[in-house]
Amino acid sequence: MNGAASETKTLTREAPEAETTPPWRVVVLNDPVNLMSYVVLVFKRVFGYPTEKARKHMLEVHRLGRSVVWTGPRERAELYVHQLHQWKLSAILESESTD
Amino acid sequence: MCINCTSGNSLQFWKVKVRINLRIGPGDSEALRRNLRGVWTGPLEGLSRRAFGDSELADAMVSDLAEDYAAEGELVDRLLAEKAFEKGPVLVAEGEAEALLRACSAIRLALREGPLGEVPDEALEAGEAEDWLTGRGVREAFACYLFFAALQEHIIHGLDPAVHEGLAGLDGGGEDGAPGGPEEAE
């Protein structure tokens, strides 16, 4: 050892927002107007879900009044909610931190 | 109103076209247009505000939705003005078919908020609202409501026939009492 103080550096990395903030939920609410087949088609188009998964979510909406159709970072959740509104479905955003 | 059809899709010039064979009687196009006047609103604007709060983002989203409503309304009005559904099969590009689908929902939501406001949701959902159809205006609005449900069913069948598989018989099997369900794709 030559007497020079050894330096210990602590490297910190800012985690992306998506990793630090709680996930957001895209929730579709039931309405008496939109057809079951239409809702299945919309889930397939917006989320790229296979028919079975789209149908499962549609039935949740129909029978339970709501279905969490997607969970993830806020920005993407907002985009999905807007797309669902464009398809005239009742969709809302929920933060998992509010549970 | 007589509604009967077959729907499917076909490839033309490398572009997916959706064929909608939903026939209505002479004069029905004008009756539909008449019923759509004044109902073309944005019933989801409130929901958009609720989802995105009172922010610039919300303003942008609402403005975007308003543009969609306008474009979809123009598409429906053009098809009805051309009496397209009185003449025979209507061939639309896939993107146009999707816009038409969304327009059907917008119209039905607006009719429910407006002239069909007194009809209970259960009756609307079952397509059995006779007890509440007390005046000519309400009866026409309900016929309009059913027409756009039938139109949606046929477009969906043309775009993605797999969607309908397994839906028959669910919770009593009713899909809004939409008349003239799609037959085999052509």
mmCIF file of C-alpha atoms in Angstrom:
data_model
loop_
_atom_site.group_PDB
_atom_site.id
_atom_site.type_symbol
_atom_site.label_atom_id
_atom_site.label_comp_id
_atom_site.label_asym_id
_atom_site.label_seq_id
_atom_site.Cartn_x
_atom_site.Cartn_y
_atom_site.Cartn_z
ATOM 1 C CA MET A 1 0.000 0.000 0.000
ATOM 2 C CA ASN A 2 1.553 3.308 -0.907
ATOM 3 C CA GLY A 3 -0.254 5.422 1.659
ATOM 4 C CA ALA A 4 -2.616 7.064 -0.739
ATOM 5 C CA ALA A 5 -6.118 7.001 0.557
ATOM 6 C CA SER A 6 -8.058 4.524 -1.314
ATOM 7 C CA GLU A 7 -11.280 5.858 -2.639
ATOM 8 C CA THR A 8 -14.443 3.987 -2.571
ATOM 9 C CA LYS A 9 -16.952 5.228 -5.017
ATOM 10 C CA THR A 10 -20.548 4.422 -4.748
ATOM 11 C CA LEU A 11 -22.245 4.517 -8.057
ATOM 12 C CA THR A 12 -25.886 5.167 -8.039
ATOM 13 C CA ARG A 13 -28.194 4.860 -10.981
ATOM 14 C CA GLU A 14 -31.490 6.584 -11.339
ATOM 15 C CA ALA A 15 -34.013 3.881 -11.955
ATOM 16 C CA PRO A 16 -36.388 4.601 -14.780
ATOM 17 C CA GLU A 17 -39.743 5.918 -13.636
ATOM 18 C CA ALA A 18 -41.439 2.740 -14.731
ATOM 19 C CA GLU A 19 -39.384 0.790 -12.201
ATOM 20 C CA THR A 20 -39.956 3.140 -9.284
ATOM 21 C CA THR A 21 -43.589 4.120 -9.518
ATOM 22 C CA PRO A 22 -46.369 1.701 -8.737
ATOM 23 C CA PRO A 23 -48.074 0.240 -11.762
ATOM 24 C CA TRP A 24 -51.259 1.678 -13.141
ATOM 25 C CA ARG A 25 -54.299 -0.277 -14.099
ATOM 26 C CA VAL A 26 -56.457 0.176 -17.140
ATOM 27 C CA VAL A 27 -59.995 -0.698 -16.074
ATOM 28 C CA VAL A 28 -62.912 -1.116 -18.460
ATOM 29 C CA LEU A 29 -66.371 -0.517 -17.010
ATOM 30 C CA ASN A 30 -69.590 -2.128 -18.143
ATOM 31 C CA ASP A 31 -72.104 -0.211 -20.201
ATOM 32 C CA PRO A 32 -75.477 -1.365 -21.485
ATOM 33 C CA VAL A 33 -74.792 -0.253 -25.041
ATOM 34 C CA ASN A 34 -71.711 -1.879 -26.490
ATOM 35 C CA LEU A 35 -72.122 -5.377 -27.873
ATOM 36 C CA MET A 36 -70.176 -8.277 -26.412
ATOM 37 C CA SER A 37 -68.657 -9.053 -29.807
ATOM 38 C CA TYR A 38 -67.632 -5.429 -30.207
ATOM 39 C CA VAL A 39 -65.865 -5.386 -26.829
ATOM 40 C CA VAL A 40 -63.981 -8.594 -27.721
ATOM 41 C CA LEU A 41 -62.883 -7.073 -31.028
ATOM 42 C CA VAL A 42 -61.718 -3.883 -29.318
ATOM 43 C CA PHE A 43 -59.594 -5.800 -26.791
ATOM 44 C CA LYS A 44 -58.031 -7.731 -29.646
ATOM 45 C CA ARG A 45 -57.288 -4.580 -31.637
ATOM 46 C CA VAL A 46 -56.070 -2.363 -28.815
ATOM 47 C CA PHE A 47 -54.040 -4.857 -26.780
ATOM 48 C CA GLY A 48 -53.380 -7.534 -29.389
ATOM 49 C CA TYR A 49 -54.957 -10.131 -27.124
ATOM 50 C CA PRO A 50 -55.883 -13.527 -28.535
ATOM 51 C CA THR A 51 -59.621 -14.144 -28.868
ATOM 52 C CA GLU A 52 -59.842 -16.262 -25.696
ATOM 53 C CA LYS A 53 -58.172 -13.649 -23.498
ATOM 54 C CA ALA A 54 -60.211 -10.855 -25.023
ATOM 55 C CA ARG A 55 -63.393 -12.834 -24.402
ATOM 56 C CA LYS A 56 -62.389 -13.525 -20.777
ATOM 57 C CA HIS A 57 -61.996 -9.810 -20.098
ATOM 58 C CA MET A 58 -65.234 -8.992 -21.901
ATOM 59 C CA LEU A 59 -67.112 -11.493 -19.708
ATOM 60 C CA GLU A 60 -65.576 -9.975 -16.587
ATOM 61 C CA VAL A 61 -66.830 -6.576 -17.675
ATOM 62 C CA HIS A 62 -70.246 -7.986 -18.508
ATOM 63 C CA ARG A 63 -70.709 -10.020 -15.315
ATOM 64 C CA LEU A 64 -68.702 -8.127 -12.718
ATOM 65 C CA GLY A 65 -69.110 -4.614 -14.081
ATOM 66 C CA ARG A 66 -65.387 -4.047 -14.590
ATOM 67 C CA SER A 67 -62.190 -5.728 -15.673
ATOM 68 C CA VAL A 68 -58.547 -4.797 -15.239
ATOM 69 C CA VAL A 69 -57.433 -5.241 -18.820
ATOM 70 C CA TRP A 70 -53.837 -4.081 -18.539
ATOM 71 C CA THR A 71 -51.338 -3.122 -15.837
ATOM 72 C CA GLY A 72 -48.083 -1.251 -16.276
ATOM 73 C CA PRO A 73 -46.360 2.130 -16.504
ATOM 74 C CA ARG A 74 -48.601 5.184 -16.345
ATOM 75 C CA GLU A 75 -47.684 6.633 -19.715
ATOM 76 C CA ARG A 76 -48.627 3.504 -21.579
ATOM 77 C CA ALA A 77 -51.739 3.045 -19.462
ATOM 78 C CA GLU A 78 -52.854 6.561 -20.434
ATOM 79 C CA LEU A 79 -52.376 5.721 -24.075
ATOM 80 C CA TYR A 80 -54.478 2.578 -23.741
ATOM 81 C CA VAL A 81 -57.257 4.431 -21.908
ATOM 82 C CA HIS A 82 -57.347 7.006 -24.662
ATOM 83 C CA GLN A 83 -57.469 4.307 -27.325
ATOM 84 C CA LEU A 84 -60.360 2.635 -25.502
ATOM 85 C CA HIS A 85 -62.175 5.974 -25.383
ATOM 86 C CA GLN A 86 -61.636 6.299 -29.123
ATOM 87 C CA TRP A 87 -63.402 2.952 -29.420
ATOM 88 C CA LYS A 88 -66.152 4.398 -27.161
ATOM 89 C CA LEU A 89 -65.574 2.077 -24.234
ATOM 90 C CA SER A 90 -65.767 3.331 -20.671
ATOM 91 C CA ALA A 91 -62.220 3.052 -19.389
ATOM 92 C CA ILE A 92 -60.517 4.547 -16.377
ATOM 93 C CA LEU A 93 -57.019 4.632 -14.900
ATOM 94 C CA GLU A 94 -56.297 3.377 -11.422
ATOM 95 C CA SER A 95 -53.055 3.462 -9.488
ATOM 96 C CA GLU A 96 -52.126 0.336 -7.560
ATOM 97 C CA SER A 97 -50.757 2.607 -4.834
ATOM 98 C CA THR A 98 -54.300 3.688 -3.956
ATOM 99 C CA ASP A 99 -55.275 0.153 -2.900
ATOM 100 C CA MET B 1 -87.165 -1.533 -41.366
ATOM 101 C CA CYS B 2 -85.993 -4.662 -43.111
ATOM 102 C CA ILE B 3 -82.461 -5.676 -42.351
ATOM 103 C CA ASN B 4 -80.881 -8.752 -43.838
ATOM 104 C CA CYS B 5 -77.404 -9.496 -44.944
ATOM 105 C CA THR B 6 -74.259 -11.485 -45.284
ATOM 106 C CA SER B 7 -70.883 -10.002 -44.576
ATOM 107 C CA GLY B 8 -67.298 -10.968 -45.122
ATOM 108 C CA ASN B 9 -64.019 -9.638 -46.295
ATOM 109 C CA SER B 10 -62.105 -9.893 -49.537
ATOM 110 C CA LEU B 11 -58.768 -8.897 -50.915
ATOM 111 C CA GLN B 12 -58.930 -6.289 -53.615
ATOM 112 C CA PHE B 13 -55.855 -4.597 -54.978
ATOM 113 C CA TRP B 14 -53.892 -5.936 -51.988
ATOM 114 C CA LYS B 15 -56.082 -4.050 -49.577
ATOM 115 C CA VAL B 16 -58.490 -5.717 -47.196
ATOM 116 C CA LYS B 17 -62.016 -4.698 -47.966
ATOM 117 C CA VAL B 18 -64.959 -5.456 -45.755
ATOM 118 C CA ARG B 19 -68.165 -6.290 -47.549
ATOM 119 C CA ILE B 20 -71.298 -5.296 -45.691
ATOM 120 C CA ASN B 21 -74.477 -6.603 -47.164
ATOM 121 C CA LEU B 22 -76.959 -4.926 -44.865
ATOM 122 C CA ARG B 23 -80.049 -3.948 -46.810
ATOM 123 C CA ILE B 24 -82.569 -1.418 -45.637
ATOM 124 C CA GLY B 25 -85.743 -0.307 -47.324
ATOM 125 C CA PRO B 26 -86.268 2.706 -49.580
ATOM 126 C CA GLY B 27 -86.427 5.884 -47.550
ATOM 127 C CA ASP B 28 -84.843 4.318 -44.467
ATOM 128 C CA SER B 29 -81.540 6.125 -45.056
ATOM 129 C CA GLU B 30 -83.246 9.490 -44.778
ATOM 130 C CA ALA B 31 -85.134 8.373 -41.667
ATOM 131 C CA LEU B 32 -81.844 7.317 -40.083
ATOM 132 C CA ARG B 33 -80.179 10.615 -40.995
ATOM 133 C CA ARG B 34 -83.119 12.506 -39.529
ATOM 134 C CA ASN B 35 -82.748 10.641 -36.258
ATOM 135 C CA LEU B 36 -79.046 11.286 -36.075
ATOM 136 C CA ARG B 37 -79.429 15.043 -36.196
ATOM 137 C CA GLY B 38 -78.761 16.459 -32.792
ATOM 138 C CA VAL B 39 -77.595 13.232 -31.221
ATOM 139 C CA TRP B 40 -74.038 13.477 -32.459
ATOM 140 C CA THR B 41 -72.343 14.375 -29.234
ATOM 141 C CA GLY B 42 -69.329 13.172 -27.389
ATOM 142 C CA PRO B 43 -70.688 11.155 -24.471
ATOM 143 C CA LEU B 44 -67.205 9.974 -23.525
ATOM 144 C CA GLU B 45 -65.758 13.430 -23.080
ATOM 145 C CA GLY B 46 -66.691 13.424 -19.392
ATOM 146 C CA LEU B 47 -65.004 10.086 -18.917
ATOM 147 C CA SER B 48 -61.886 11.347 -20.629
ATOM 148 C CA ARG B 49 -61.812 14.330 -18.277
ATOM 149 C CA ARG B 50 -62.248 11.993 -15.340
ATOM 150 C CA ALA B 51 -59.410 9.760 -16.492
ATOM 151 C CA PHE B 52 -56.934 12.516 -17.245
ATOM 152 C CA GLY B 53 -58.019 15.271 -14.879
ATOM 153 C CA ASP B 54 -58.061 18.924 -15.725
ATOM 154 C CA SER B 55 -54.753 19.103 -17.528
ATOM 155 C CA GLU B 56 -53.249 19.938 -20.897
ATOM 156 C CA LEU B 57 -53.114 16.217 -21.548
ATOM 157 C CA ALA B 58 -56.870 15.999 -20.944
ATOM 158 C CA ASP B 59 -57.456 18.915 -23.321
ATOM 159 C CA ALA B 60 -55.422 17.159 -26.004
ATOM 160 C CA MET B 61 -57.242 13.865 -25.470
ATOM 161 C CA VAL B 62 -60.679 15.499 -25.594
ATOM 162 C CA SER B 63 -59.730 17.441 -28.707
ATOM 163 C CA ASP B 64 -58.526 14.217 -30.311
ATOM 164 C CA LEU B 65 -61.802 12.484 -29.428
ATOM 165 C CA ALA B 66 -63.782 15.379 -30.886
ATOM 166 C CA GLU B 67 -61.887 15.024 -34.176
ATOM 167 C CA ASP B 68 -62.656 11.307 -34.213
ATOM 168 C CA TYR B 69 -66.343 11.961 -33.606
ATOM 169 C CA ALA B 70 -66.467 14.468 -36.436
ATOM 170 C CA ALA B 71 -64.729 12.159 -38.927
ATOM 171 C CA GLU B 72 -66.843 9.167 -37.943
ATOM 172 C CA GLY B 73 -70.020 11.232 -38.149
ATOM 173 C CA GLU B 74 -69.119 12.391 -41.644
ATOM 174 C CA LEU B 75 -68.503 8.815 -42.748
ATOM 175 C CA VAL B 76 -71.913 7.638 -41.539
ATOM 176 C CA ASP B 77 -73.645 10.656 -43.010
ATOM 177 C CA ARG B 78 -71.937 10.113 -46.379
ATOM 178 C CA LEU B 79 -72.997 6.457 -46.549
ATOM 179 C CA LEU B 80 -76.572 7.328 -45.619
ATOM 180 C CA ALA B 81 -76.664 10.286 -48.015
ATOM 181 C CA GLU B 82 -75.510 7.983 -50.816
ATOM 182 C CA LYS B 83 -78.249 5.544 -49.751
ATOM 183 C CA ALA B 84 -75.488 2.928 -49.750
ATOM 184 C CA PHE B 85 -77.401 0.446 -47.616
ATOM 185 C CA GLU B 86 -80.492 0.715 -49.817
ATOM 186 C CA LYS B 87 -78.579 -0.164 -52.965
ATOM 187 C CA GLY B 88 -76.817 -3.356 -51.967
ATOM 188 C CA PRO B 89 -73.528 -4.551 -50.545
ATOM 189 C CA VAL B 90 -71.273 -1.800 -49.234
ATOM 190 C CA LEU B 91 -67.544 -2.369 -49.685
ATOM 191 C CA VAL B 92 -65.294 -0.442 -47.331
ATOM 192 C CA ALA B 93 -61.573 -0.533 -46.594
ATOM 193 C CA GLU B 94 -60.541 -2.057 -43.266
ATOM 194 C CA GLY B 95 -59.701 1.312 -41.682
ATOM 195 C CA GLU B 96 -63.010 2.744 -42.801
ATOM 196 C CA ALA B 97 -64.803 -0.307 -41.413
ATOM 197 C CA GLU B 98 -63.193 0.318 -38.035
ATOM 198 C CA ALA B 99 -64.218 3.974 -38.115
ATOM 199 C CA LEU B 100 -67.740 2.878 -38.994
ATOM 200 C CA LEU B 101 -67.733 0.455 -36.067
ATOM 201 C CA ARG B 102 -66.727 3.226 -33.675
ATOM 202 C CA ALA B 103 -69.350 5.511 -35.181
ATOM 203 C CA CYS B 104 -72.042 2.910 -34.501
ATOM 204 C CA SER B 105 -71.059 2.846 -30.837
ATOM 205 C CA ALA B 106 -70.987 6.629 -30.618
ATOM 206 C CA ILE B 107 -74.453 6.849 -32.141
ATOM 207 C CA ARG B 108 -75.901 4.181 -29.863
ATOM 208 C CA LEU B 109 -74.382 5.812 -26.782
ATOM 209 C CA ALA B 110 -75.775 9.173 -27.849
ATOM 210 C CA LEU B 111 -79.251 7.713 -28.515
ATOM 211 C CA ARG B 112 -79.227 6.144 -25.065
ATOM 212 C CA GLU B 113 -78.289 9.472 -23.501
ATOM 213 C CA GLY B 114 -80.878 11.326 -25.576
ATOM 214 C CA PRO B 115 -84.170 10.065 -27.026
ATOM 215 C CA LEU B 116 -83.897 6.627 -25.398
ATOM 216 C CA GLY B 117 -83.063 8.067 -22.003
ATOM 217 C CA GLU B 118 -86.329 6.804 -20.479
ATOM 218 C CA VAL B 119 -85.777 3.217 -21.589
ATOM 219 C CA PRO B 120 -84.257 1.092 -18.802
ATOM 220 C CA ASP B 121 -80.792 -0.257 -19.499
ATOM 221 C CA GLU B 122 -81.986 -3.861 -19.150
ATOM 222 C CA ALA B 123 -84.571 -3.333 -21.890
ATOM 223 C CA LEU B 124 -81.978 -1.732 -24.151
ATOM 224 C CA GLU B 125 -79.510 -4.520 -23.516
ATOM 225 C CA ALA B 126 -82.100 -7.160 -24.341
ATOM 226 C CA GLY B 127 -83.348 -5.234 -27.360
ATOM 227 C CA GLU B 128 -86.871 -5.442 -25.935
ATOM 228 C CA ALA B 129 -88.032 -1.925 -25.315
ATOM 229 C CA GLU B 130 -91.569 -2.032 -26.741
ATOM 230 C CA ASP B 131 -93.174 -1.022 -23.433
ATOM 231 C CA TRP B 132 -91.282 2.272 -23.434
ATOM 232 C CA LEU B 133 -91.691 3.175 -27.096
ATOM 233 C CA THR B 134 -94.549 5.553 -26.488
ATOM 234 C CA GLY B 135 -94.059 8.113 -29.242
ATOM 235 C CA ARG B 136 -93.010 8.063 -32.879
ATOM 236 C CA GLY B 137 -89.731 9.790 -32.071
ATOM 237 C CA VAL B 138 -88.745 7.174 -29.510
ATOM 238 C CA ARG B 139 -89.784 4.331 -31.806
ATOM 239 C CA GLU B 140 -87.659 5.718 -34.635
ATOM 240 C CA ALA B 141 -84.734 6.243 -32.290
ATOM 241 C CA PHE B 142 -84.992 2.639 -31.152
ATOM 242 C CA ALA B 143 -85.115 1.385 -34.754
ATOM 243 C CA CYS B 144 -82.019 3.484 -35.363
ATOM 244 C CA TYR B 145 -80.380 1.977 -32.272
ATOM 245 C CA LEU B 146 -81.057 -1.544 -33.560
ATOM 246 C CA PHE B 147 -79.886 -0.744 -37.083
ATOM 247 C CA PHE B 148 -76.487 0.409 -35.846
ATOM 248 C CA ALA B 149 -76.205 -2.696 -33.647
ATOM 249 C CA ALA B 150 -76.868 -4.876 -36.697
ATOM 250 C CA LEU B 151 -74.380 -2.875 -38.723
ATOM 251 C CA GLN B 152 -71.756 -3.400 -36.028
ATOM 252 C CA GLU B 153 -72.376 -7.134 -35.981
ATOM 253 C CA HIS B 154 -71.873 -7.389 -39.707
ATOM 254 C CA ILE B 155 -68.723 -5.325 -39.755
ATOM 255 C CA ILE B 156 -67.272 -7.375 -36.894
ATOM 256 C CA HIS B 157 -68.085 -10.560 -38.768
ATOM 257 C CA GLY B 158 -66.379 -9.161 -41.844
ATOM 258 C CA LEU B 159 -63.292 -8.006 -39.948
ATOM 259 C CA ASP B 160 -62.812 -10.937 -37.593
ATOM 260 C CA PRO B 161 -65.265 -13.865 -37.753
ATOM 261 C CA ALA B 162 -63.520 -15.575 -34.798
ATOM 262 C CA VAL B 163 -64.951 -12.955 -32.454
ATOM 263 C CA HIS B 164 -68.462 -14.386 -32.695
ATOM 264 C CA GLU B 165 -67.390 -17.963 -31.981
ATOM 265 C CA GLY B 166 -68.438 -18.967 -28.500
ATOM 266 C CA LEU B 167 -70.557 -15.900 -27.853
ATOM 267 C CA ALA B 168 -73.901 -17.416 -28.813
ATOM 268 C CA GLY B 169 -75.854 -18.452 -25.754
ATOM 269 C CA LEU B 170 -73.877 -16.395 -23.261
ATOM 270 C CA ASP B 171 -76.090 -14.997 -20.513
ATOM 271 C CA GLY B 172 -79.236 -15.769 -22.427
ATOM 272 C CA GLY B 173 -77.557 -15.348 -25.770
ATOM 273 C CA GLY B 174 -78.889 -11.917 -26.568
ATOM 274 C CA GLU B 175 -76.579 -9.530 -28.299
ATOM 275 C CA ASP B 176 -78.718 -6.487 -27.896
ATOM 276 C CA GLY B 177 -81.475 -7.999 -29.969
ATOM 277 C CA ALA B 178 -79.603 -6.890 -33.044
ATOM 278 C CA PRO B 179 -81.626 -8.038 -36.025
ATOM 279 C CA GLY B 180 -80.234 -9.641 -39.133
ATOM 280 C CA GLY B 181 -77.213 -11.377 -37.670
ATOM 281 C CA PRO B 182 -74.336 -12.090 -40.010
ATOM 282 C CA GLU B 183 -74.339 -15.271 -41.994
ATOM 283 C CA GLU B 184 -71.433 -17.107 -43.549
ATOM 284 C CA ALA B 185 -68.599 -14.914 -44.743
ATOM 285 C CA GLU B 186 -68.362 -14.774 -48.495
#
